[in-house]
Coordinates of C-alpha atoms and ligand atoms in Angstrom, one line a residue:
Chain A
M1051 CA 86.1 -47.8 -21.7
N1052 CA 87.6 -49.1 -18.5
D1053 CA 85.5 -47.6 -15.7
G1054 CA 84.8 -50.8 -13.9
V1055 CA 81.3 -51.1 -15.1
P1056 CA 80.6 -54.2 -17.3
D1057 CA 79.7 -53.5 -20.8
D1058 CA 76.4 -55.2 -20.9
V1059 CA 75.2 -53.2 -17.9
K1060 CA 76.4 -50.0 -19.5
N1061 CA 74.6 -51.0 -22.7
E1062 CA 71.4 -51.5 -20.8
I1063 CA 71.7 -48.2 -19.0
F1064 CA 72.4 -46.2 -22.1
A1065 CA 69.6 -48.0 -24.0
A1066 CA 67.2 -47.3 -21.2
L1067 CA 68.0 -43.7 -21.0
R1068 CA 67.4 -43.4 -24.8
F1069 CA 64.1 -45.2 -24.5
G1070 CA 63.0 -42.9 -21.8
D1071 CA 63.2 -39.9 -24.0
G1072 CA 60.4 -37.5 -23.4
E1073 CA 59.0 -39.6 -20.5
V1074 CA 61.5 -38.9 -17.8
E1075 CA 60.7 -37.6 -14.4
R1076 CA 62.6 -34.7 -12.9
K1077 CA 63.3 -35.0 -9.3
G1078 CA 66.2 -33.1 -7.7
G1079 CA 67.6 -32.4 -11.1
R1080 CA 68.0 -36.0 -11.9
E1081 CA 66.1 -37.7 -14.7
W1082 CA 64.9 -41.4 -14.3
P1083 CA 63.4 -43.4 -17.0
L1084 CA 60.7 -44.7 -14.8
S1085 CA 58.4 -43.1 -12.3
G1086 CA 59.0 -43.9 -8.5
D1087 CA 55.8 -45.9 -8.4
E1088 CA 57.0 -48.0 -11.5
Y1089 CA 60.4 -48.8 -9.8
R1090 CA 58.6 -50.0 -6.7
R1091 CA 55.9 -51.9 -8.8
Y1092 CA 58.3 -53.7 -11.0
G1093 CA 61.3 -53.9 -8.7
R1094 CA 61.2 -57.6 -8.3
Q1095 CA 61.5 -58.2 -12.1
L1096 CA 63.7 -55.1 -12.8
I1097 CA 66.6 -56.6 -10.8
M1098 CA 66.4 -59.7 -12.8
P1099 CA 69.1 -59.7 -15.6
E1100 CA 66.5 -61.3 -17.9
V1101 CA 64.6 -58.0 -17.7
G1102 CA 66.5 -55.1 -16.3
L1103 CA 65.7 -51.5 -17.1
A1104 CA 66.0 -52.0 -20.8
G1105 CA 63.6 -54.9 -20.7
Q1106 CA 61.1 -53.0 -18.6
M1107 CA 61.2 -50.1 -21.1
K1108 CA 60.5 -52.5 -23.9
L1109 CA 57.5 -53.8 -22.1
K1110 CA 56.3 -50.5 -21.4
N1111 CA 56.4 -49.5 -25.1
A1112 CA 55.0 -52.9 -26.2
S1113 CA 51.5 -53.6 -27.3
V1114 CA 50.0 -57.1 -27.1
L1115 CA 46.8 -58.4 -28.6
I1116 CA 44.9 -61.1 -26.8
V1117 CA 42.4 -62.7 -29.1
G1118 CA 39.9 -64.7 -26.9
V1119 CA 39.4 -63.5 -23.2
G1120 CA 38.6 -67.0 -21.9
G1121 CA 40.5 -69.7 -20.0
L1122 CA 43.8 -68.8 -21.9
G1123 CA 43.3 -65.1 -22.3
C1124 CA 42.3 -64.4 -18.8
P1125 CA 45.6 -65.5 -17.1
A1126 CA 47.7 -64.2 -19.9
A1127 CA 46.2 -60.7 -19.7
A1128 CA 46.6 -60.7 -15.9
Y1129 CA 50.3 -61.4 -16.0
L1130 CA 51.1 -59.2 -19.0
A1131 CA 49.3 -56.3 -17.2
G1132 CA 51.1 -57.1 -14.0
A1133 CA 54.5 -57.0 -15.8
G1134 CA 53.7 -53.6 -17.1
V1135 CA 53.0 -54.2 -20.8
G1136 CA 52.0 -50.7 -22.0
T1137 CA 49.1 -51.6 -24.2
I1138 CA 46.9 -54.7 -24.1
G1139 CA 44.2 -55.2 -26.7
L1140 CA 41.4 -57.7 -26.1
V1141 CA 39.1 -59.3 -28.5
D1142 CA 36.1 -61.2 -27.7
A1143 CA 32.4 -61.0 -28.6
D1144 CA 31.0 -63.1 -25.8
D1145 CA 29.4 -62.3 -22.5
V1146 CA 30.5 -63.9 -19.2
E1147 CA 28.6 -67.0 -18.2
V1148 CA 28.6 -68.9 -14.9
S1149 CA 30.2 -71.9 -16.5
N1150 CA 33.3 -69.7 -17.5
L1151 CA 34.1 -69.0 -13.9
H1152 CA 36.0 -72.0 -12.9
R1153 CA 38.8 -71.0 -15.2
Q1154 CA 38.4 -67.6 -16.6
I1155 CA 39.8 -65.8 -13.6
L1156 CA 39.4 -62.2 -14.6
H1157 CA 35.6 -62.5 -14.4
G1158 CA 33.5 -63.1 -11.4
T1159 CA 30.1 -64.0 -10.2
A1160 CA 29.0 -60.4 -10.1
K1161 CA 30.1 -60.0 -13.8
V1162 CA 27.8 -62.8 -15.2
G1163 CA 26.2 -61.1 -18.3
M1164 CA 28.8 -58.4 -18.7
S1165 CA 30.8 -58.6 -22.0
K1166 CA 34.1 -60.4 -21.4
V1167 CA 36.2 -57.6 -22.7
E1168 CA 34.6 -55.1 -20.4
S1169 CA 35.0 -57.4 -17.4
A1170 CA 38.7 -57.9 -18.4
V1171 CA 39.3 -54.2 -18.7
L1172 CA 37.9 -53.7 -15.3
Y1173 CA 40.1 -56.2 -13.9
I1174 CA 43.2 -55.0 -15.6
N1175 CA 42.6 -51.4 -14.6
G1176 CA 42.2 -52.5 -11.0
L1177 CA 45.5 -54.4 -11.1
N1178 CA 47.6 -51.8 -13.0
D1179 CA 46.3 -48.5 -14.1
E1180 CA 49.5 -47.9 -16.1
V1181 CA 48.3 -50.3 -18.7
Q1182 CA 46.3 -48.9 -21.5
C1183 CA 43.6 -51.4 -22.4
I1184 CA 41.8 -51.4 -25.8
P1185 CA 38.6 -53.4 -25.9
H1186 CA 37.5 -55.0 -29.2
H1187 CA 34.0 -56.2 -28.4
E1188 CA 33.7 -58.3 -31.7
R1189 CA 34.6 -61.7 -33.0
I1190 CA 37.7 -62.0 -35.2
F1191 CA 36.7 -62.2 -39.0
P1192 CA 38.8 -62.0 -42.2
E1193 CA 37.1 -58.6 -42.6
N1194 CA 38.4 -57.1 -39.3
A1195 CA 41.6 -59.2 -38.4
L1196 CA 44.2 -57.2 -40.3
G1197 CA 42.7 -53.8 -39.0
I1198 CA 42.9 -55.0 -35.4
I1199 CA 46.1 -57.0 -35.4
S1200 CA 48.0 -54.3 -37.3
Q1201 CA 47.9 -52.0 -34.2
Y1202 CA 49.9 -54.4 -32.0
D1203 CA 53.5 -55.8 -31.7
V1204 CA 52.7 -59.4 -30.5
V1205 CA 49.7 -61.5 -30.7
L1206 CA 48.3 -64.1 -28.4
D1207 CA 46.0 -66.7 -29.9
C1208 CA 43.7 -67.6 -27.0
T1209 CA 40.8 -68.7 -29.3
D1210 CA 39.0 -72.1 -29.4
T1211 CA 38.3 -72.9 -33.0
P1212 CA 40.5 -74.1 -35.8
A1213 CA 39.1 -71.5 -38.1
S1214 CA 40.1 -68.6 -35.9
R1215 CA 43.6 -70.2 -35.5
Y1216 CA 44.2 -70.2 -39.2
L1217 CA 43.0 -66.6 -39.6
I1218 CA 45.0 -65.3 -36.8
S1219 CA 48.1 -67.1 -38.0
D1220 CA 47.7 -65.9 -41.5
S1221 CA 47.1 -62.4 -40.5
C1222 CA 50.3 -62.5 -38.3
V1223 CA 52.4 -63.6 -41.2
L1224 CA 51.0 -61.0 -43.5
L1225 CA 51.5 -58.3 -40.9
R1226 CA 54.9 -59.7 -39.6
K1227 CA 53.8 -60.2 -35.9
P1228 CA 55.1 -62.9 -33.7
L1229 CA 52.3 -65.2 -32.6
V1230 CA 52.1 -67.0 -29.3
S1231 CA 49.5 -69.8 -29.8
A1232 CA 48.1 -72.1 -27.1
S1233 CA 45.2 -74.6 -26.6
A1234 CA 44.0 -76.7 -23.9
L1235 CA 41.4 -79.7 -23.5
R1236 CA 40.7 -81.9 -20.6
T1237 CA 44.0 -82.5 -18.8
E1238 CA 46.3 -81.4 -21.7
G1239 CA 47.7 -78.2 -23.3
Q1240 CA 49.9 -77.2 -26.3
L1241 CA 52.0 -74.2 -26.9
M1242 CA 53.9 -72.9 -29.8
V1243 CA 55.5 -69.6 -30.7
L1244 CA 54.9 -69.1 -34.3
N1245 CA 56.2 -66.7 -37.0
N1246 CA 59.2 -66.0 -34.8
P1247 CA 61.2 -64.3 -36.1
P1248 CA 58.4 -62.7 -38.1
R1249 CA 60.3 -62.4 -41.4
P1250 CA 58.3 -61.6 -44.6
A1251 CA 56.6 -64.6 -46.5
G1252 CA 59.3 -66.4 -48.6
D1253 CA 62.1 -65.7 -46.1
V1254 CA 63.3 -69.1 -44.9
H1255 CA 64.8 -67.6 -41.7
G1256 CA 61.4 -66.6 -40.4
G1257 CA 59.7 -68.9 -37.9
P1258 CA 57.1 -71.5 -39.1
C1259 CA 53.5 -70.5 -39.1
Y1260 CA 50.4 -72.5 -38.0
R1261 CA 49.9 -73.7 -41.5
C1262 CA 53.4 -74.9 -41.7
I1263 CA 52.7 -77.3 -38.7
F1264 CA 49.2 -78.0 -39.6
P1265 CA 48.7 -77.6 -43.5
K1266 CA 45.2 -79.1 -43.4
P1267 CA 42.6 -78.6 -40.7
P1268 CA 41.3 -81.6 -38.8
P1269 CA 38.0 -82.9 -39.9
A1270 CA 35.3 -80.9 -38.1
A1271 CA 33.9 -84.0 -36.5
S1272 CA 37.1 -84.7 -34.8
V1273 CA 37.2 -81.3 -33.1
V1274 CA 36.2 -81.4 -29.5
T1275 CA 35.3 -78.2 -27.5
C1276 CA 35.8 -77.6 -23.8
G1277 CA 32.0 -77.7 -23.4
E1278 CA 32.0 -81.3 -24.9
G1279 CA 35.2 -82.7 -23.5
G1280 CA 35.7 -80.8 -20.4
I1281 CA 38.6 -78.7 -19.2
L1282 CA 40.5 -78.4 -15.9
G1283 CA 41.0 -74.8 -14.8
P1284 CA 44.6 -75.0 -13.7
V1285 CA 45.4 -76.8 -17.0
V1286 CA 44.2 -74.0 -19.4
G1287 CA 45.5 -71.4 -16.8
T1288 CA 48.9 -73.0 -17.1
M1289 CA 48.9 -72.6 -20.8
G1290 CA 47.6 -69.0 -20.6
V1291 CA 50.3 -68.2 -18.0
L1292 CA 53.0 -69.8 -20.3
Q1293 CA 51.7 -67.6 -23.2
S1294 CA 52.2 -64.5 -21.2
L1295 CA 55.8 -65.7 -20.4
E1296 CA 56.5 -66.4 -24.0
A1297 CA 55.1 -63.0 -25.0
L1298 CA 57.4 -61.3 -22.4
K1299 CA 60.4 -63.2 -23.7
V1300 CA 59.6 -62.2 -27.4
I1301 CA 59.1 -58.5 -26.4
I1302 CA 62.4 -58.5 -24.3
A1303 CA 64.4 -60.2 -27.0
T1304 CA 63.2 -57.8 -29.7
S1305 CA 66.4 -56.1 -31.2
S1306 CA 65.9 -52.8 -32.5
E1307 CA 68.6 -51.3 -34.6
E1308 CA 67.5 -47.8 -34.1
D1309 CA 68.0 -48.0 -30.4
T1310 CA 71.8 -48.9 -30.6
P1311 CA 73.4 -46.6 -28.2
M1312 CA 75.8 -44.5 -30.5
E1313 CA 78.1 -43.7 -27.5
L1314 CA 79.3 -47.2 -27.2
D1315 CA 81.5 -49.3 -29.2
E1316 CA 79.2 -49.7 -32.2
I1317 CA 80.7 -52.8 -33.6
D1318 CA 80.4 -54.7 -30.3
A1319 CA 76.8 -53.7 -30.0
Q1320 CA 75.9 -54.9 -33.3
Q1321 CA 77.7 -58.2 -32.9
Q1322 CA 75.8 -58.7 -29.7
Q1323 CA 72.5 -58.0 -31.6
Q1324 CA 73.4 -60.5 -34.3
Q1325 CA 74.2 -63.1 -31.7
Q1326 CA 70.9 -62.5 -30.1
R1327 CA 69.0 -63.0 -33.3
K1328 CA 70.7 -66.2 -34.0
K1329 CA 69.8 -67.3 -30.5
A1330 CA 66.1 -67.2 -31.3
D1331 CA 64.7 -70.4 -30.0
P1332 CA 64.4 -73.0 -32.8
P1333 CA 60.7 -73.7 -33.3
N1334 CA 59.2 -76.2 -30.8
L1335 CA 55.9 -77.3 -29.4
L1336 CA 55.4 -77.7 -25.7
L1337 CA 53.2 -80.4 -24.6
F1338 CA 51.6 -80.2 -21.2
S1339 CA 49.9 -83.5 -20.0
S1340 CA 48.9 -82.8 -16.4
F1341 CA 48.2 -86.4 -15.5
S1342 CA 51.3 -87.9 -17.1
K1343 CA 55.0 -88.0 -15.9
P1344 CA 56.8 -85.9 -17.0
M1345 CA 54.1 -83.3 -17.3
F1346 CA 55.9 -81.4 -19.9
R1347 CA 57.6 -82.4 -23.1
S1348 CA 59.2 -80.3 -25.8
I1349 CA 59.0 -81.3 -29.5
R1350 CA 61.4 -80.0 -32.2
L1351 CA 59.3 -78.6 -35.0
R1352 CA 60.0 -78.3 -38.7
S1353 CA 61.0 -74.8 -40.0
R1354 CA 58.9 -72.9 -42.6
R1355 CA 57.4 -75.2 -45.1
A1356 CA 58.6 -74.4 -48.7
D1357 CA 55.0 -74.8 -50.1
C1358 CA 53.2 -73.1 -47.1
A1359 CA 50.1 -71.4 -48.3
A1360 CA 50.8 -68.5 -45.9
C1361 CA 54.6 -67.9 -45.5
S1362 CA 56.3 -69.4 -48.3
A1363 CA 57.4 -67.7 -51.6
Q1364 CA 54.5 -69.2 -53.3
A1365 CA 51.9 -68.2 -50.6
S1366 CA 48.3 -67.9 -51.9
V1367 CA 47.2 -66.1 -48.7
T1368 CA 47.5 -62.4 -49.4
V1369 CA 46.2 -59.1 -48.0
E1370 CA 43.9 -58.9 -51.0
S1371 CA 42.6 -62.4 -50.6
L1372 CA 41.8 -61.8 -47.0
N1373 CA 40.3 -58.4 -47.5
S1374 CA 38.2 -59.6 -50.4
G1375 CA 36.6 -62.4 -48.3
S1376 CA 37.8 -64.9 -50.9
L1377 CA 39.3 -66.9 -48.0
D1378 CA 36.5 -68.6 -46.2
Y1379 CA 38.0 -70.1 -43.0
V1380 CA 34.8 -71.5 -41.8
Q1381 CA 34.3 -73.5 -45.0
F1382 CA 38.1 -74.3 -45.0
C1383 CA 37.8 -75.9 -41.6
G1384 CA 34.4 -77.5 -42.4
V1385 CA 31.2 -77.5 -40.2
S1386 CA 30.3 -80.5 -38.2
S1387 CA 26.8 -81.1 -39.5
P1388 CA 24.2 -82.0 -36.9
V1389 CA 23.5 -85.8 -36.8
A1390 CA 20.3 -86.6 -38.7
A1391 CA 20.6 -90.4 -38.9
L1392 CA 17.1 -91.5 -38.3
Q1393 CA 13.5 -91.7 -39.7
P1394 CA 10.8 -89.8 -37.7
S1395 CA 9.3 -93.2 -36.7
E1396 CA 12.6 -94.0 -34.9
R1397 CA 12.3 -90.9 -32.7
I1398 CA 10.2 -89.6 -29.9
S1399 CA 9.9 -86.1 -28.6
V1400 CA 10.7 -85.4 -24.9
K1401 CA 7.1 -84.4 -24.3
S1402 CA 5.7 -87.7 -25.7
F1403 CA 8.4 -89.5 -23.7
A1404 CA 7.5 -87.8 -20.5
Q1405 CA 3.9 -88.9 -21.1
L1406 CA 5.0 -92.5 -21.6
I1407 CA 6.7 -92.3 -18.2
A1408 CA 3.8 -90.7 -16.5
D1409 CA 1.4 -93.4 -18.0
S1410 CA 3.6 -96.2 -16.7
E1411 CA 3.7 -94.6 -13.1
Q1412 CA -0.1 -94.2 -13.0
E1413 CA -2.2 -96.8 -11.3
V1414 CA -5.5 -97.5 -13.2
H1415 CA -8.7 -99.0 -11.8
F1416 CA -7.9 -102.7 -12.2
G1417 CA -4.7 -102.3 -10.2
R1418 CA -2.5 -102.5 -13.1
P1419 CA -0.2 -99.9 -14.6
L1420 CA -1.4 -98.5 -18.0
A1421 CA 1.9 -99.4 -19.5
A1422 CA 5.1 -101.1 -18.4
P1423 CA 8.0 -98.7 -17.5
P1424 CA 9.9 -97.9 -20.6
V1425 CA 13.5 -99.3 -20.9
V1426 CA 15.6 -96.2 -20.9
L1427 CA 19.3 -96.4 -21.9
D1428 CA 21.4 -93.4 -21.2
V1429 CA 24.5 -93.5 -23.4
R1430 CA 26.5 -90.6 -21.8
E1431 CA 29.9 -91.5 -20.4
K1432 CA 29.6 -92.8 -16.8
V1433 CA 31.1 -89.8 -15.2
Q1434 CA 28.2 -87.7 -16.6
F1435 CA 25.7 -90.4 -15.9
D1436 CA 26.8 -90.2 -12.2
L1437 CA 26.2 -86.5 -12.2
C1438 CA 22.4 -86.8 -12.8
S1439 CA 20.2 -89.2 -14.7
L1440 CA 16.5 -90.1 -15.3
K1441 CA 15.0 -92.4 -12.7
G1442 CA 15.5 -96.0 -13.6
S1443 CA 17.6 -95.3 -16.6
I1444 CA 20.6 -97.7 -17.5
N1445 CA 24.0 -96.5 -18.5
I1446 CA 25.8 -97.9 -21.3
P1447 CA 28.4 -95.2 -22.5
Y1448 CA 28.6 -94.5 -26.3
S1449 CA 32.4 -95.1 -26.2
V1450 CA 31.6 -98.7 -25.2
I1451 CA 28.9 -99.0 -27.8
S1452 CA 31.0 -97.5 -30.6
S1453 CA 34.1 -99.7 -29.8
T1454 CA 32.0 -102.9 -30.1
D1455 CA 32.7 -104.5 -33.4
P1456 CA 29.4 -105.4 -35.2
S1457 CA 31.2 -107.6 -37.7
A1458 CA 32.9 -109.6 -35.0
T1459 CA 32.1 -113.3 -34.9
G1460 CA 32.4 -115.2 -31.7
P1461 CA 30.8 -114.3 -28.3
S1462 CA 29.2 -110.8 -28.2
A1463 CA 29.8 -108.2 -25.5
T1464 CA 28.1 -108.8 -22.2
W1465 CA 26.0 -105.6 -22.5
V1466 CA 24.6 -106.9 -25.9
D1467 CA 23.6 -110.2 -24.4
E1468 CA 21.9 -108.4 -21.4
L1469 CA 19.8 -106.2 -23.8
R1470 CA 18.8 -109.3 -25.8
R1471 CA 17.2 -110.8 -22.8
I1472 CA 14.8 -107.9 -22.5
P1473 CA 11.3 -109.0 -23.8
L1474 CA 10.8 -108.1 -27.5
D1475 CA 7.6 -106.2 -26.9
Q1476 CA 9.6 -103.7 -24.8
A1477 CA 11.0 -100.9 -26.8
L1478 CA 14.4 -99.4 -26.0
Y1479 CA 14.5 -95.6 -25.5
I1480 CA 18.0 -94.1 -26.1
I1481 CA 18.9 -90.8 -24.5
C1482 CA 22.1 -88.8 -24.3
R1483 CA 23.2 -85.3 -23.4
L1484 CA 22.3 -83.4 -26.6
G1485 CA 20.6 -86.0 -28.8
N1486 CA 23.5 -86.8 -31.3
D1487 CA 25.1 -89.9 -29.7
S1488 CA 21.7 -91.4 -29.1
Q1489 CA 20.8 -91.3 -32.8
L1490 CA 24.2 -92.9 -33.6
T1491 CA 23.4 -95.5 -31.0
V1492 CA 20.0 -96.4 -32.6
K1493 CA 22.0 -97.0 -35.9
R1494 CA 24.6 -99.0 -34.2
F1495 CA 22.1 -101.1 -32.2
R1496 CA 20.4 -102.1 -35.6
E1497 CA 24.0 -103.0 -36.9
L1498 CA 24.3 -105.2 -33.8
A1499 CA 21.0 -106.8 -34.6
L1500 CA 19.5 -105.7 -31.3
D1501 CA 16.3 -104.7 -33.2
E1502 CA 15.9 -108.6 -33.8
G1503 CA 15.0 -108.1 -37.4
G1504 CA 12.5 -105.3 -36.8
R1505 CA 10.6 -107.1 -33.9
R1506 CA 12.0 -104.7 -31.2
R1507 CA 11.6 -101.0 -31.6
I1508 CA 14.6 -98.8 -30.8
V1509 CA 13.8 -95.2 -30.3
D1510 CA 15.9 -92.1 -30.0
V1511 CA 14.7 -89.5 -27.4
A1512 CA 15.1 -86.5 -29.7
G1513 CA 17.2 -83.6 -28.3
G1514 CA 18.4 -85.6 -25.3
L1515 CA 18.5 -84.4 -21.7
K1516 CA 19.0 -80.9 -22.8
A1517 CA 15.6 -80.9 -24.4
W1518 CA 14.2 -82.8 -21.3
R1519 CA 15.4 -80.0 -19.1
D1520 CA 14.1 -77.2 -21.5
K1521 CA 10.7 -78.7 -22.0
V1522 CA 9.8 -81.1 -19.3
D1523 CA 11.9 -80.7 -16.1
R1524 CA 13.4 -77.3 -15.4
D1525 CA 15.0 -78.8 -12.2
F1526 CA 17.1 -81.3 -14.1
P1527 CA 20.7 -80.2 -13.6
E1528 CA 22.4 -78.3 -16.5
Y1529 CA 26.1 -78.7 -16.7
Chain B
M983 CA 68.5 -105.7 -35.9
S984 CA 67.1 -109.2 -35.3
D985 CA 65.5 -111.4 -37.9
T986 CA 63.3 -113.0 -35.2
G987 CA 60.2 -111.3 -36.4
T988 CA 59.3 -108.5 -34.2
I989 CA 60.8 -105.3 -32.7
P990 CA 59.5 -103.4 -29.6
I991 CA 58.2 -99.9 -30.4
R992 CA 57.3 -97.5 -27.6
L993 CA 54.1 -95.7 -28.4
S994 CA 52.6 -92.6 -26.8
F995 CA 49.2 -91.0 -27.5
G996 CA 47.8 -87.5 -26.7
G997 CA 45.1 -85.0 -27.5
G998 CA 42.4 -87.6 -27.1
L999 CA 43.8 -90.3 -29.4
E1000 CA 44.6 -92.5 -26.4
A1001 CA 40.8 -93.3 -26.3
Y1002 CA 41.2 -95.6 -29.2
F1003 CA 44.3 -97.3 -27.9
S1004 CA 43.0 -99.0 -24.7
N1005 CA 42.9 -95.6 -22.9
K1006 CA 46.6 -95.8 -22.4
R1007 CA 48.9 -92.8 -23.0
T1008 CA 52.0 -95.0 -23.3
Q1009 CA 52.4 -98.5 -24.3
T1010 CA 55.0 -100.8 -26.0
V1011 CA 54.0 -103.0 -28.9
Q1012 CA 55.7 -105.7 -30.7
V1013 CA 55.7 -104.7 -34.4
P1014 CA 56.9 -107.0 -37.3
S1015 CA 60.5 -106.1 -38.2
K1016 CA 59.8 -106.5 -41.9
D1017 CA 56.8 -105.1 -43.9
E1018 CA 54.7 -107.0 -46.4
S1019 CA 57.3 -106.7 -49.1
G1020 CA 60.1 -107.9 -46.8
A1021 CA 61.7 -104.4 -46.4
P1022 CA 62.5 -103.2 -42.8
S1023 CA 59.5 -101.8 -41.2
N1024 CA 59.1 -98.1 -41.4
A1025 CA 57.0 -95.4 -39.8
A1026 CA 54.4 -95.6 -42.6
F1027 CA 54.1 -99.4 -42.0
L1028 CA 53.7 -98.8 -38.3
I1029 CA 50.8 -96.5 -38.9
R1030 CA 49.1 -99.2 -41.1
Y1031 CA 49.9 -101.9 -38.5
L1032 CA 48.4 -99.9 -35.7
H1033 CA 45.4 -99.0 -37.6
E1034 CA 44.7 -102.5 -38.5
N1035 CA 45.8 -104.5 -35.4
I1036 CA 45.9 -102.3 -32.4
M1037 CA 43.3 -99.4 -32.8
Q1038 CA 39.8 -99.8 -31.5
Y1039 CA 37.5 -98.2 -33.9
H1040 CA 34.6 -99.6 -35.7
G1041 CA 32.9 -96.6 -37.3
E1042 CA 32.9 -95.2 -40.7
A1043 CA 36.2 -94.8 -42.4
K1044 CA 35.5 -91.2 -43.2
N1045 CA 35.2 -90.5 -39.5
N1046 CA 38.2 -92.4 -38.5
P1047 CA 40.0 -90.4 -35.9
F1048 CA 43.5 -91.7 -36.7
V1049 CA 43.8 -92.3 -40.4
T1050 CA 42.1 -91.0 -43.5
P1051 CA 40.4 -93.4 -45.9
E1052 CA 43.5 -93.2 -48.1
G1053 CA 45.6 -94.5 -45.2
D1054 CA 47.5 -91.3 -44.2
V1055 CA 47.5 -89.9 -40.8
R1056 CA 44.5 -87.6 -40.5
P1057 CA 45.2 -83.9 -40.6
G1058 CA 45.6 -82.3 -37.2
I1059 CA 47.7 -85.2 -35.8
L1060 CA 51.5 -84.7 -35.3
V1061 CA 53.7 -87.7 -35.6
L1062 CA 56.8 -87.4 -33.4
I1063 CA 59.7 -89.6 -33.4
G1064 CA 62.3 -90.2 -30.7
D1065 CA 65.2 -92.0 -32.2
P1066 CA 66.7 -94.3 -29.6
D1067 CA 70.2 -93.7 -31.1
E1068 CA 70.1 -90.0 -30.5
I1069 CA 71.7 -89.2 -27.2
D1070 CA 69.1 -86.7 -25.9
G1071 CA 66.2 -89.0 -27.1
E1072 CA 64.3 -85.8 -27.8
L1073 CA 61.0 -86.1 -29.8
A1074 CA 60.9 -84.4 -33.2
D1075 CA 58.3 -83.7 -35.8
W1076 CA 58.6 -86.8 -38.1
E1077 CA 59.0 -84.5 -40.9
L1078 CA 62.5 -83.9 -39.5
E1079 CA 63.2 -87.6 -39.6
G1080 CA 62.1 -88.6 -43.1
E1081 CA 58.3 -89.0 -42.3
G1082 CA 56.9 -92.4 -43.3
A1083 CA 60.3 -93.5 -44.6
Y1084 CA 61.9 -93.3 -41.1
V1085 CA 63.1 -97.0 -40.5
L1086 CA 62.0 -98.3 -37.1
K1087 CA 64.7 -99.4 -34.7
P1088 CA 64.1 -101.3 -31.6
N1089 CA 62.7 -99.0 -28.8
T1090 CA 62.0 -96.1 -31.2
L1091 CA 59.5 -93.8 -29.5
V1092 CA 56.6 -92.8 -31.7
S1093 CA 54.2 -90.4 -30.5
F1094 CA 50.8 -89.4 -31.9
I1095 CA 49.4 -86.1 -30.8
S1096 CA 46.1 -84.7 -31.9
S1097 CA 46.0 -80.9 -32.0
L1098 CA 43.8 -79.3 -29.4
H1099 CA 41.6 -76.3 -30.1
G1100 CA 40.0 -75.5 -26.8
G1101 CA 40.8 -72.2 -24.9
Ligands
ZN2122 ZN1 53.8 -71.2 -43.0

């Protein structure tokens, strides 16, 4: 047709008109695919060729599942709701805590104690009441994963454990859903669009899944949580925002054969779609390192693994194996067992330890203290020690202790020499944040011969500063 | 390639692994150009060399954050290679470059990234 209107614009208009079937508004006899409010609300993205009317209709008809309404899920949900994604599902079993608020931007001080999904629904409804929110106030398990995920078009993995990441990826492969996966810790983030295109297991043209990239989980002991390692709000926020962006791109790029406008040159339209499909981004991993230059790096990833347990022709992960509970993701990923490295004689409870300190501070009749003040070594990292510490305690970070080679010959580390100078009748009391590193320190001190062949006692303060706060000093800061 | 003994390899670490490599996210190390058998050094040799000579870790082998007791890169670490001869110098999963068999060239960029799980 030669009517001066470019073909791609025409395609878009026809496609949009078809999408709008049954939802058109009548005004002055004309039918518009969106309401007047929607034109105004989405105007700034509607005028972009990347979105346009057809893209907006796809967003409106799309449903996105956000698993985990934390540092990633909050910003992702906000931008998807703002963009007019028709249905947003939210999965989380947790309640809002005050330590979430520096990064989980949908929640607020007044919502502490409320469930995260309820808080998120309130926020999203306030932002855009065109969006239908579906709260799933539960944790994701093999037993409920397929039932929840099957209701949605695209999935965002905003969770924080390897077990949930494998489960969500496996479910997305089985249900043929594209998966936008992100994670963050400290100053860094990682982002992948997986199972895109979401071809059936065994189809080599499908995008790789999480197992293709990480066939085996990391040892549980190497997995660091945000609570242990720390997280900067804008870092995890950046990753969540990028997840929403990738989800929008996946939705807008979806080609739907049944929507091909019949009035147009059909061959052209089909070719266009085929080209679009070919253009699906090759798999890559985006690395965000906020204190490095450059901050972003993109890595080319492998395609589907020929022996992948989930997405290959020989996949062992099936709907049946998931439903029957024969796939134990927690066992697969392992559980980091609590440290129990010591004999009872090498440990002291925080209450007895507090008594020891009290005794040493008390003057007795003959003008002498009952006991010498205990030597207290705090093995938290310096940055934590600087936040708050016990009076008179000395800081030797565990990272320094653990990187000191006990088998090394030659001059020992300065800190070791300094500890050797402490009189032998003085015990060394080791304390940390939760009581794990302190036990490992006692072991390591013996390896470094700091116990002087048993002549010096080295004692773990059981439960660390957490127990100290819980049982001795309620005012000791919690962080 | 030179026979003079070593070649410079550019390293980068992420996801927490830098803690075991002097807390440096990037560094250049001189690596022997031949392995123990006299063959040109490859990526598998580099990992062995880094583990034995550069890495700072003195804990139990089973908890080693970089390599397994068998000497493989531990699960959850992506090894990425930036071939200096490729024009864009883009990093790629080493599985696209022959994995451990990738023969090191002067100034090859090798990146070790531990997967993150926080959210
Ligand atoms: Zn796979």
